[in-house]
Short mmCIF file of C-alpha atoms and ligand atoms in Angstrom, two decimals:
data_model
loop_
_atom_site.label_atom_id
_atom_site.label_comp_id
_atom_site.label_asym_id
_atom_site.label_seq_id
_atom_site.Cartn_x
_atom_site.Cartn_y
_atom_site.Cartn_z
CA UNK B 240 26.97 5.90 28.96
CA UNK B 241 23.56 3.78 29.06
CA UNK B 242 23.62 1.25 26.03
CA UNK B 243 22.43 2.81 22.88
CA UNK B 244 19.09 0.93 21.62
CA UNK B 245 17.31 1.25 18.79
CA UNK B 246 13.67 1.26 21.35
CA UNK B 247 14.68 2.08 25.00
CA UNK B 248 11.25 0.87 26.27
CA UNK B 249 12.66 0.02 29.89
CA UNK B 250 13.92 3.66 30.72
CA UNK B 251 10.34 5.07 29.04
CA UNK B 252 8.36 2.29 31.94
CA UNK B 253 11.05 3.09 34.59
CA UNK B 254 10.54 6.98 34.47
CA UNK B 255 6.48 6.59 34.20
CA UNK B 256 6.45 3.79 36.37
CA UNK B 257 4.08 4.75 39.50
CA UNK B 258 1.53 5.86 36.93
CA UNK B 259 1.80 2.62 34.55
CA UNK B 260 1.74 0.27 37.73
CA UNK B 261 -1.44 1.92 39.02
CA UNK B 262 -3.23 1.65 36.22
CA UNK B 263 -2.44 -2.36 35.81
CA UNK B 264 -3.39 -3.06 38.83
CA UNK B 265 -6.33 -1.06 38.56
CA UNK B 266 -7.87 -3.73 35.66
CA UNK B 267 -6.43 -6.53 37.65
CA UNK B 268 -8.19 -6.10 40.33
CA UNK B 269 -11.23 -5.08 38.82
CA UNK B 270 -10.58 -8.60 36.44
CA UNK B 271 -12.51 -6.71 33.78
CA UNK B 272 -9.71 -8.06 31.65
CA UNK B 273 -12.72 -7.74 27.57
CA UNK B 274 -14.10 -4.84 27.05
CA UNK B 275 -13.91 -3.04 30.55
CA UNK B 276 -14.26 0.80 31.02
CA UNK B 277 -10.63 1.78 30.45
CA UNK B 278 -11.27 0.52 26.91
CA UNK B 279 -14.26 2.98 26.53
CA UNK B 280 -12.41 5.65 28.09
CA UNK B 281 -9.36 5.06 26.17
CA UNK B 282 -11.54 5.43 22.85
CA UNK B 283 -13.02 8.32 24.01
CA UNK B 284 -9.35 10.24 25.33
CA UNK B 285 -7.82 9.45 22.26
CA UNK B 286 -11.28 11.32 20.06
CA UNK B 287 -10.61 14.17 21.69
CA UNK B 288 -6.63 14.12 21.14
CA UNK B 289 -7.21 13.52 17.59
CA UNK B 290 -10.21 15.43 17.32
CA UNK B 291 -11.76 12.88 15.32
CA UNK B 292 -15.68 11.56 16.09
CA UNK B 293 -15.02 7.67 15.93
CA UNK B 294 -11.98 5.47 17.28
CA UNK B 295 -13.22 2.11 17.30
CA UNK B 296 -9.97 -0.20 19.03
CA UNK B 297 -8.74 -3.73 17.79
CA UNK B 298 -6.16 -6.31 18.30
CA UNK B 299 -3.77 -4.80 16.62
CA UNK B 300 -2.51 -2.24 13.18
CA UNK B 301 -3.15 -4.75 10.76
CA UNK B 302 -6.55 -5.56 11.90
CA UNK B 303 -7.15 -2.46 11.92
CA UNK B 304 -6.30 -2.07 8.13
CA UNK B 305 -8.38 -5.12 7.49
CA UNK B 306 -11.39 -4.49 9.38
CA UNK B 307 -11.30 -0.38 7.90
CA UNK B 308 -11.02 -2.41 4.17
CA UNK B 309 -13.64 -5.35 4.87
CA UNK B 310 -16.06 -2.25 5.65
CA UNK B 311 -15.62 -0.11 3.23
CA UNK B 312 -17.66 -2.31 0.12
CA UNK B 313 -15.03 -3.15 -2.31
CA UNK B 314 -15.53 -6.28 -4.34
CA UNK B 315 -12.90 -9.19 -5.46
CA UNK B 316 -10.46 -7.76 -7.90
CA UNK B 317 -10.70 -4.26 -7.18
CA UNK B 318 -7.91 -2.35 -7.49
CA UNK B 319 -6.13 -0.33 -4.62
CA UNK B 320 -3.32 1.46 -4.85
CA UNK B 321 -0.46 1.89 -1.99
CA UNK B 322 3.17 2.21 -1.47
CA UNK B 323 5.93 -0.79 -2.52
CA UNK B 324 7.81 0.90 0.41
CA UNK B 325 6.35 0.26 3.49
CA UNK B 326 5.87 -2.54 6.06
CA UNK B 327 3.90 -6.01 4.55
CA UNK B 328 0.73 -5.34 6.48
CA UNK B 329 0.17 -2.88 4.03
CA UNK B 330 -0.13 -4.67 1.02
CA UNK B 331 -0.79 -8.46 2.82
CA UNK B 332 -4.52 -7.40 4.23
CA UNK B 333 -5.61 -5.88 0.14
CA UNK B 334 -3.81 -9.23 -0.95
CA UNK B 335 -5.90 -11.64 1.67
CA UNK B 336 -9.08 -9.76 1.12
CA UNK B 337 -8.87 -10.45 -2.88
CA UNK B 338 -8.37 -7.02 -3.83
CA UNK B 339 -5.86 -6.33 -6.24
CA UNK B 340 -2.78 -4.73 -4.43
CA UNK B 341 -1.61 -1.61 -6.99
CA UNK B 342 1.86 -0.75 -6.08
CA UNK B 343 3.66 2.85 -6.64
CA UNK B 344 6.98 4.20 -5.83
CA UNK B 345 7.35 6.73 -3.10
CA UNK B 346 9.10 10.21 -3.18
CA UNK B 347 12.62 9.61 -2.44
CA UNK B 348 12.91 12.28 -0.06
CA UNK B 349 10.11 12.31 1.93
CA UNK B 350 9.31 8.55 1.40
CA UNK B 351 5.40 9.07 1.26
CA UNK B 352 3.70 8.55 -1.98
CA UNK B 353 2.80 11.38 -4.31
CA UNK B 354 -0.46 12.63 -5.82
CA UNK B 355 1.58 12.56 -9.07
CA UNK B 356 2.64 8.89 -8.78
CA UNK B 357 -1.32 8.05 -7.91
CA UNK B 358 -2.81 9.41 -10.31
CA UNK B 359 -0.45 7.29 -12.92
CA UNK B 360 -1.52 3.94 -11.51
CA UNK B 361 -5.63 5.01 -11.58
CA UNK B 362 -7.41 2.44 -14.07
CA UNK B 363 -10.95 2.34 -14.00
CA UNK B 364 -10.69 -0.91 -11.47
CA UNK B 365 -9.19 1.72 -9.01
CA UNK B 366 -11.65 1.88 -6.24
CA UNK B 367 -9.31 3.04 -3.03
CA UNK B 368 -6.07 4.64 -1.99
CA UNK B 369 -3.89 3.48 0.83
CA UNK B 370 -1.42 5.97 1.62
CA UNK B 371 0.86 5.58 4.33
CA UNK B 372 2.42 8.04 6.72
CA UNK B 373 5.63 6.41 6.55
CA UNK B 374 8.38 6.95 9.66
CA UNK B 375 6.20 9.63 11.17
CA UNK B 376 4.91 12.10 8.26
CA UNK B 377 1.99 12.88 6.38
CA UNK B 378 2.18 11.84 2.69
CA UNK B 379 0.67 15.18 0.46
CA UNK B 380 -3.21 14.36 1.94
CA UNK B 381 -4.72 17.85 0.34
CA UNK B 382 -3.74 16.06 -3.39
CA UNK B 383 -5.01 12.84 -2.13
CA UNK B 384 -8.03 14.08 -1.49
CA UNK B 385 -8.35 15.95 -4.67
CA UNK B 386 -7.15 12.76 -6.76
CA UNK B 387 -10.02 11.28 -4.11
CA UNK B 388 -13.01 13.01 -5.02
CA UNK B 389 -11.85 13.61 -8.71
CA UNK B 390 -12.16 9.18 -9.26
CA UNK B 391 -14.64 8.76 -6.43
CA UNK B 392 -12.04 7.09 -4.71
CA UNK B 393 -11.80 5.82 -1.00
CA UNK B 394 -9.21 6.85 1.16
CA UNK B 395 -8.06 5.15 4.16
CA UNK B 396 -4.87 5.67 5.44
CA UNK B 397 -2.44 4.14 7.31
CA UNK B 398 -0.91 6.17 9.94
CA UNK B 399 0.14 3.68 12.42
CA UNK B 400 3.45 5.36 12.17
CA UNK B 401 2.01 8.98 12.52
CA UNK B 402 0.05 8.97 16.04
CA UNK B 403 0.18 12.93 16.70
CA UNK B 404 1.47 13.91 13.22
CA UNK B 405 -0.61 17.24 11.86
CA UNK B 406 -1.55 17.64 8.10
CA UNK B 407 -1.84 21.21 7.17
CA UNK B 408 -4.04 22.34 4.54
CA UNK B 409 -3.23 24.91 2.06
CA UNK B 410 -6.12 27.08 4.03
CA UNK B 411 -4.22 27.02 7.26
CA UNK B 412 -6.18 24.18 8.60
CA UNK B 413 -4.82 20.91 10.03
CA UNK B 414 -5.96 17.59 10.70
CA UNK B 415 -4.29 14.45 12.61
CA UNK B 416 -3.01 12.07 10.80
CA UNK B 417 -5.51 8.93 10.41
CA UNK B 418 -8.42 11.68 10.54
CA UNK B 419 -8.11 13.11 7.23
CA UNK B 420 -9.55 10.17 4.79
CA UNK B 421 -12.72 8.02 5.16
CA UNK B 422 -10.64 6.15 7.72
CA UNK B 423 -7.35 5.69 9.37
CA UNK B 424 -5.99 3.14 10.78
CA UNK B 425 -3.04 2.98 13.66
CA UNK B 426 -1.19 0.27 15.72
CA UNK B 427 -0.12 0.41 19.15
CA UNK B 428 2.79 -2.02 19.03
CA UNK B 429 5.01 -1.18 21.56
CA UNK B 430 7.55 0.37 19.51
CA UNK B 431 5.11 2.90 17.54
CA UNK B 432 5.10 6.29 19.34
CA UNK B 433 1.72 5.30 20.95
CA UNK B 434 2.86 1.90 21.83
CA UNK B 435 1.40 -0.37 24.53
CA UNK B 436 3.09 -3.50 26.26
CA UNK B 437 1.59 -6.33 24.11
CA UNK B 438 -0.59 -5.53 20.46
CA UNK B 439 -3.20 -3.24 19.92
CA UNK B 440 -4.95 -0.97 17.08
CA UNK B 441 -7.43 1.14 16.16
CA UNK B 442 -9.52 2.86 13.21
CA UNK B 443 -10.27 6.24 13.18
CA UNK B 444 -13.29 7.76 11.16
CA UNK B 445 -15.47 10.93 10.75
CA UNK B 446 -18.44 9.20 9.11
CA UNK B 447 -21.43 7.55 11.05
CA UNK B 448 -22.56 5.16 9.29
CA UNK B 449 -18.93 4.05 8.19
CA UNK B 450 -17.98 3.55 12.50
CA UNK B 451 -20.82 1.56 12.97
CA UNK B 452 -20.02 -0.95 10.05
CA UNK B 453 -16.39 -0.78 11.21
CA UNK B 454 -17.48 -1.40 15.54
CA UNK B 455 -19.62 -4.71 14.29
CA UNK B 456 -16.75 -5.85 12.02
CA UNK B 457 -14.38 -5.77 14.64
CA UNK B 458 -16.96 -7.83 16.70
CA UNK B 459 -18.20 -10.83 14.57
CA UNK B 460 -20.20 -8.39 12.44
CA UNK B 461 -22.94 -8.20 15.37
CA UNK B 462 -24.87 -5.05 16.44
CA UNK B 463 -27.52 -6.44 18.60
CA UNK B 464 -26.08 -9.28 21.10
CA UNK B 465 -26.51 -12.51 18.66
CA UNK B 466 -27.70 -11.06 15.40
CA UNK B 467 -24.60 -10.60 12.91
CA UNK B 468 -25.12 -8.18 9.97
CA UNK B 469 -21.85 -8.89 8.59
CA UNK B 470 -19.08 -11.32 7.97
CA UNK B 471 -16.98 -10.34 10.69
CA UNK B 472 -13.68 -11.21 13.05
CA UNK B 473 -13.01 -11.16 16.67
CA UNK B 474 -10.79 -7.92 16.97
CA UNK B 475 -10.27 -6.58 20.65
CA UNK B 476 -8.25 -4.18 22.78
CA UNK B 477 -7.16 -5.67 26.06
CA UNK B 478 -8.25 -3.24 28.65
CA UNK B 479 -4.89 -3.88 30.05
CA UNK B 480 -3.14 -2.75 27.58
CA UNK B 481 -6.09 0.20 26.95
CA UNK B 482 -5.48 1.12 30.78
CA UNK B 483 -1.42 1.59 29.76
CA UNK B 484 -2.51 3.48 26.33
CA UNK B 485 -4.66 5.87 28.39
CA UNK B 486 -1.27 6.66 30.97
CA UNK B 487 0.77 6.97 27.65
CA UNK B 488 -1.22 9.22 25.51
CA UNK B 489 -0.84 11.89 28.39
CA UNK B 490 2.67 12.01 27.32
CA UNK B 491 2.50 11.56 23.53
CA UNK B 492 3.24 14.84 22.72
CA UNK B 493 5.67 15.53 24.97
CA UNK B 494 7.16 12.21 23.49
CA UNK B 495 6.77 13.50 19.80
CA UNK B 496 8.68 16.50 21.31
CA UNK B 497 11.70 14.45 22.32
CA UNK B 498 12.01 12.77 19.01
CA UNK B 499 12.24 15.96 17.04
CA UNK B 500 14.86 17.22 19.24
CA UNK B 501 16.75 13.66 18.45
CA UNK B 502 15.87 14.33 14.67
CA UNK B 503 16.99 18.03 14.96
CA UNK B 504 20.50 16.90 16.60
CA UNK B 505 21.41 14.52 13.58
CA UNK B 506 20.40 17.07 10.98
CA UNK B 507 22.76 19.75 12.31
CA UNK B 508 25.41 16.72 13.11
CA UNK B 509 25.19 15.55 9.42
CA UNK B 510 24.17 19.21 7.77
CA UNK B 511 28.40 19.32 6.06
CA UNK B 512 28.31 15.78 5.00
CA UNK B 513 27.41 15.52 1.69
CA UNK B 514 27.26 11.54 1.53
CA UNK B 515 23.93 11.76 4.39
CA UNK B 516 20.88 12.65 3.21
CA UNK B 517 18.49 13.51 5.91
CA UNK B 518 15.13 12.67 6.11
CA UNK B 519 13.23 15.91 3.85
CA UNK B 520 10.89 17.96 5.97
CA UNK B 521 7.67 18.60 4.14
CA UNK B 522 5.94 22.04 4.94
CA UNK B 523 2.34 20.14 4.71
CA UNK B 524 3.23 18.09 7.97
CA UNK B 525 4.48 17.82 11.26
CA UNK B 526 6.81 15.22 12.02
CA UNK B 527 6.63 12.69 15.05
CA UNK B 528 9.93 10.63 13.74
CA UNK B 529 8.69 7.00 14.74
CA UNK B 530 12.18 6.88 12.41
CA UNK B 531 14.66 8.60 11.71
CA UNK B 532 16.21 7.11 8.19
CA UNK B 533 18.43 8.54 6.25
CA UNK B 534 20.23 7.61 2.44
CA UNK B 535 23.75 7.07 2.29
CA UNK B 536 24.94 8.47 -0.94
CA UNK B 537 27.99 6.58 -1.84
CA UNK B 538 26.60 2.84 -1.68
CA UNK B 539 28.32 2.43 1.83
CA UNK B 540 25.17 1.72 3.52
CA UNK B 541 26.41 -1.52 4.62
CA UNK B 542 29.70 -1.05 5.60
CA UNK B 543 28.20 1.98 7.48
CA UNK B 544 25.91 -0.25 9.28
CA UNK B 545 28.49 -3.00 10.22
CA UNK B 546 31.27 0.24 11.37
CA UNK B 547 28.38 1.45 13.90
CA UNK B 548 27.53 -2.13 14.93
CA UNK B 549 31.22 -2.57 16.20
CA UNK B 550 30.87 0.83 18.00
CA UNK B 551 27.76 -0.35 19.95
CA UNK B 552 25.71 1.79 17.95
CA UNK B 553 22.62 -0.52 16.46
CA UNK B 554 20.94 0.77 13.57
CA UNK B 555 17.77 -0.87 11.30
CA UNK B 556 16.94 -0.83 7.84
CA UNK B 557 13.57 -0.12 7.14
CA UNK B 558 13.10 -1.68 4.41
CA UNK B 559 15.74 -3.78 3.24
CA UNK B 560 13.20 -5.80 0.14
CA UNK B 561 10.43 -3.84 -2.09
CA UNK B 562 7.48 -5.87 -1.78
CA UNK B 563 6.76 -6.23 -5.28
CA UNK B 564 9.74 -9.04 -5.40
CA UNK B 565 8.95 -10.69 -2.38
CA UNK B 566 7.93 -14.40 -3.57
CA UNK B 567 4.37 -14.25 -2.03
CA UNK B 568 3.77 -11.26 -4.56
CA UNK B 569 5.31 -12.88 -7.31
CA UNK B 570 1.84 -13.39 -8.83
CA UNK B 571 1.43 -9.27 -8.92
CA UNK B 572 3.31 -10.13 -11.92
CA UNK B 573 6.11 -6.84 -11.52
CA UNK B 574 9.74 -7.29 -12.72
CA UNK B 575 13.10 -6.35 -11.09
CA UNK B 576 13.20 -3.03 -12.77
CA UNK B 577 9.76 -2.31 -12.08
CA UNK B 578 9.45 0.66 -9.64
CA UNK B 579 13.11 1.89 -9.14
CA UNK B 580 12.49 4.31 -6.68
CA UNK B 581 11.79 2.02 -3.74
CA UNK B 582 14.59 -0.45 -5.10
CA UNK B 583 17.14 2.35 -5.20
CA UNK B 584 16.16 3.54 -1.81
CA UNK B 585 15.84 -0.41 -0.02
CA UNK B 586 19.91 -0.12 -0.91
CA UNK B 587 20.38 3.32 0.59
CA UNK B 588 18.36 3.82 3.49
CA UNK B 589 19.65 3.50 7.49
CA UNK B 590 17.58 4.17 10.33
CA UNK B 591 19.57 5.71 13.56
CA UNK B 592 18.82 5.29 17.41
CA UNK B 593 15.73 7.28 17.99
CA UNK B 594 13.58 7.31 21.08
CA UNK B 595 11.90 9.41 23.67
CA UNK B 596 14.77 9.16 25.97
CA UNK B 597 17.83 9.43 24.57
CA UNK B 598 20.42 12.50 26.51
CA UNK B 599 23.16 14.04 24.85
CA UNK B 600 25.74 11.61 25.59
CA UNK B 601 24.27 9.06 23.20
CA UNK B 602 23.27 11.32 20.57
CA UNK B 603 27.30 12.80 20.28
CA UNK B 604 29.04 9.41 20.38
CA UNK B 605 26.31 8.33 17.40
CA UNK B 606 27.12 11.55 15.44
CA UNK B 607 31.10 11.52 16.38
CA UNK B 608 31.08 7.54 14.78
CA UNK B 609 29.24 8.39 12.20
CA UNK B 610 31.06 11.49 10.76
CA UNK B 611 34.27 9.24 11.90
CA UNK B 612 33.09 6.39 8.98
CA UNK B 613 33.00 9.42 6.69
CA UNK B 614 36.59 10.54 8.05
CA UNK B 615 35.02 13.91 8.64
CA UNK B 616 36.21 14.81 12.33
CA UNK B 617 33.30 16.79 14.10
C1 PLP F 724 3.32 -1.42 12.54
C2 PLP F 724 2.66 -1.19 11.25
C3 PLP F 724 1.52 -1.91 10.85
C4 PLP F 724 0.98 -3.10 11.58
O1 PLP F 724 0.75 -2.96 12.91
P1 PLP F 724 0.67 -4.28 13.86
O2 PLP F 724 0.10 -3.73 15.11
O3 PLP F 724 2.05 -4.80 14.01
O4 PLP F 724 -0.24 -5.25 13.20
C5 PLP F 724 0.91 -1.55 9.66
N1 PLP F 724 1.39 -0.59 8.88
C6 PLP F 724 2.50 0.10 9.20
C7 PLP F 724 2.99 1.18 8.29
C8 PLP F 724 3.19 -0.19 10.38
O5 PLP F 724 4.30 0.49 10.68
#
């Protein structure tokens, strides 16, 4: 059996290899290593995926968070309200840009926030929502929205784990996630399910004037060559790394496609074991599984963890701290007991092997050890 991995990124390169190795040499030798056509081209492919009007690419997912906040006209000591459960970036860029970070408990099964759990923490210092499309689904957008337009509130979300994830609307419609707000905002680290071979990012957004602010942030605020219309940062996609993103996204959904038949596998293999809880499927989205995490019931998490790690079987918990104890957000001023949802699930939650290439081999000895922890014999 190949060696279980949390990421296999080697066997992904190996089996596009020809097509990958092409395309690097293709910038190498043209040494049009800033802002050379594949990044243009890359912009433009990934539009028409998402059917969305602007991608405007950066250095990386939190950039991309920054740059899509630094445009959208908040002031000091605004408030904006996002999840305690989700990764730092989140919550660091509101923190370093002086807003005040507002943080809310997700759902415990679907681990997105809720309209319901928004509305609660509006004040009338709320001036934007952050809502993040955590481990590959949409949080409830269509309430969002409505919360949205009901407090003039911005929306940009954060869907750098939801590249290919559709929203559907109670009308039938859907949307990409990332597309659905007044921006989005995705990375393209290499694990994400759009990942390249180094860092990258991007901001998607439907609204003109919005882009353009967004394009000249990204490039020391400039629109004309030397004349800077805002304070801005030096934000760029290598065209490298937009030359492997342009070979990748021609298999994204085939790749989403993989990990849902992963993420199917482990729901049948752990449907009669009452101490997994699997990761709830909302009807209002797709889901691209850039995790799979599930709860462990009976507070053996750990010992779960450490059993698996002696069968060769690696496993991550995403996340294993809310943010609203970490010391750097000490000064949010929350307390231990403060938001018990996301404390109660950072002691429950496991994240299993998933990836776009795993065969059946891997997937039974995971689910055989597994069920064998819970001494239920498959
Ligand atoms: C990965 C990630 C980011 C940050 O992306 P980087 O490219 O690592 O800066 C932000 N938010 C979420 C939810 C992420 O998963």
């Amino acid at each position: 059996m190949r060696e279980i991995q949390m990421v296999d990124l080697k066997t992904q390169y190996k089996n596009i290899r020809s097509e990958i190795d092409d395309a690097i040499s293709s910038v190498i030798n043209s040494t049009a290593f800033i802002r050379g056509p594949e990044v243009k081209l890359f912009e433009q492919e990934l539009q028409n995926y998402l059917k969305v009007k602007h991608v405007i690419s950066c250095a990386n997912g939190t950039d991309a968070l920054q740059i899509s906040l630094m445009a959208a006209g908040l002031n000091p000591g605004d408030e904006v309200i996002t999840s305690d459960f989700t990764f730092i970036a989140t919550v660091e860029v509101l923190a370093l840009l002086g807003f005040k970070p507002v943080l809310i408990d997700p759902d415990p099964g679907s681990f997105n926030v809720t309209p319901g759990n928004i509305r609660k923490a509006i004040t009338t210092k709320t001036k934007a929502i952050v809502p993040v499309h955590l481990f590959g689904q949409c949080a409830d957008m269509d309430g969002i929205l409505k919360l949205a337009r009901e407090y003039n509130l911005l929306v940009i979300e954060d869907a750098a784990q939801a590249t290919g994830t559709d929203f559907y609307f109670p009308d039938g419609k859907s949307r990409k996630a990332g597309t659905i707000g007044n921006a989005g905002t995705t990375s393209f680290f290499p694990s994400k399910n759009l990942g390249c071979f180094g860092d990258g990012g991007a901001v998607y957004t439907n609204d003109d004037e919005l882009a353009g602010k967004i394009r000249s942030i990204a490039n020391h605020g400039m629109k004309e060559r030397y004349h800077y219309y805002n304070v801005g940062i030096n934000s760029r996609l290598d065209t490298l790394q937009a030359a492997i993103l342009r070979v990748k996204l021609r298999h994204l959904d085939r790749y989403n496609e993989a990990r849902r038949s992963v993420a199917d596998f482990y729901d049948r293999a752990f449907a009669g074991c009452p101490e997994i809880i699997v990761p709830e499927r909302k009807a209002y989205s797709s889901h691209i599984f850039h995790q799979y995490t599930v709860r462990i019931a009976n507070g053996k998490r750990d010992d779960l963890k450490k059993y698996l790690d002696g069968k060769g079987i690696p496993s991550m918990i995403y996340y294993p701290g809310p943010l609203h104890m970490q010391e750097a957000y000490r000064y949010l001023g929350y307390g231990s007991s403060d938001l018990p949802v996301t404390t109660s699930l950072c002691r429950k939650v496991l994240s299993l092997p998933l990836h776009t290439e795993m065969d059946k081999e891997q997937l039974e000895y995971i689910t055989v050890n597994v069920l064998e922890f819970f001494e239920r014999k498959v």
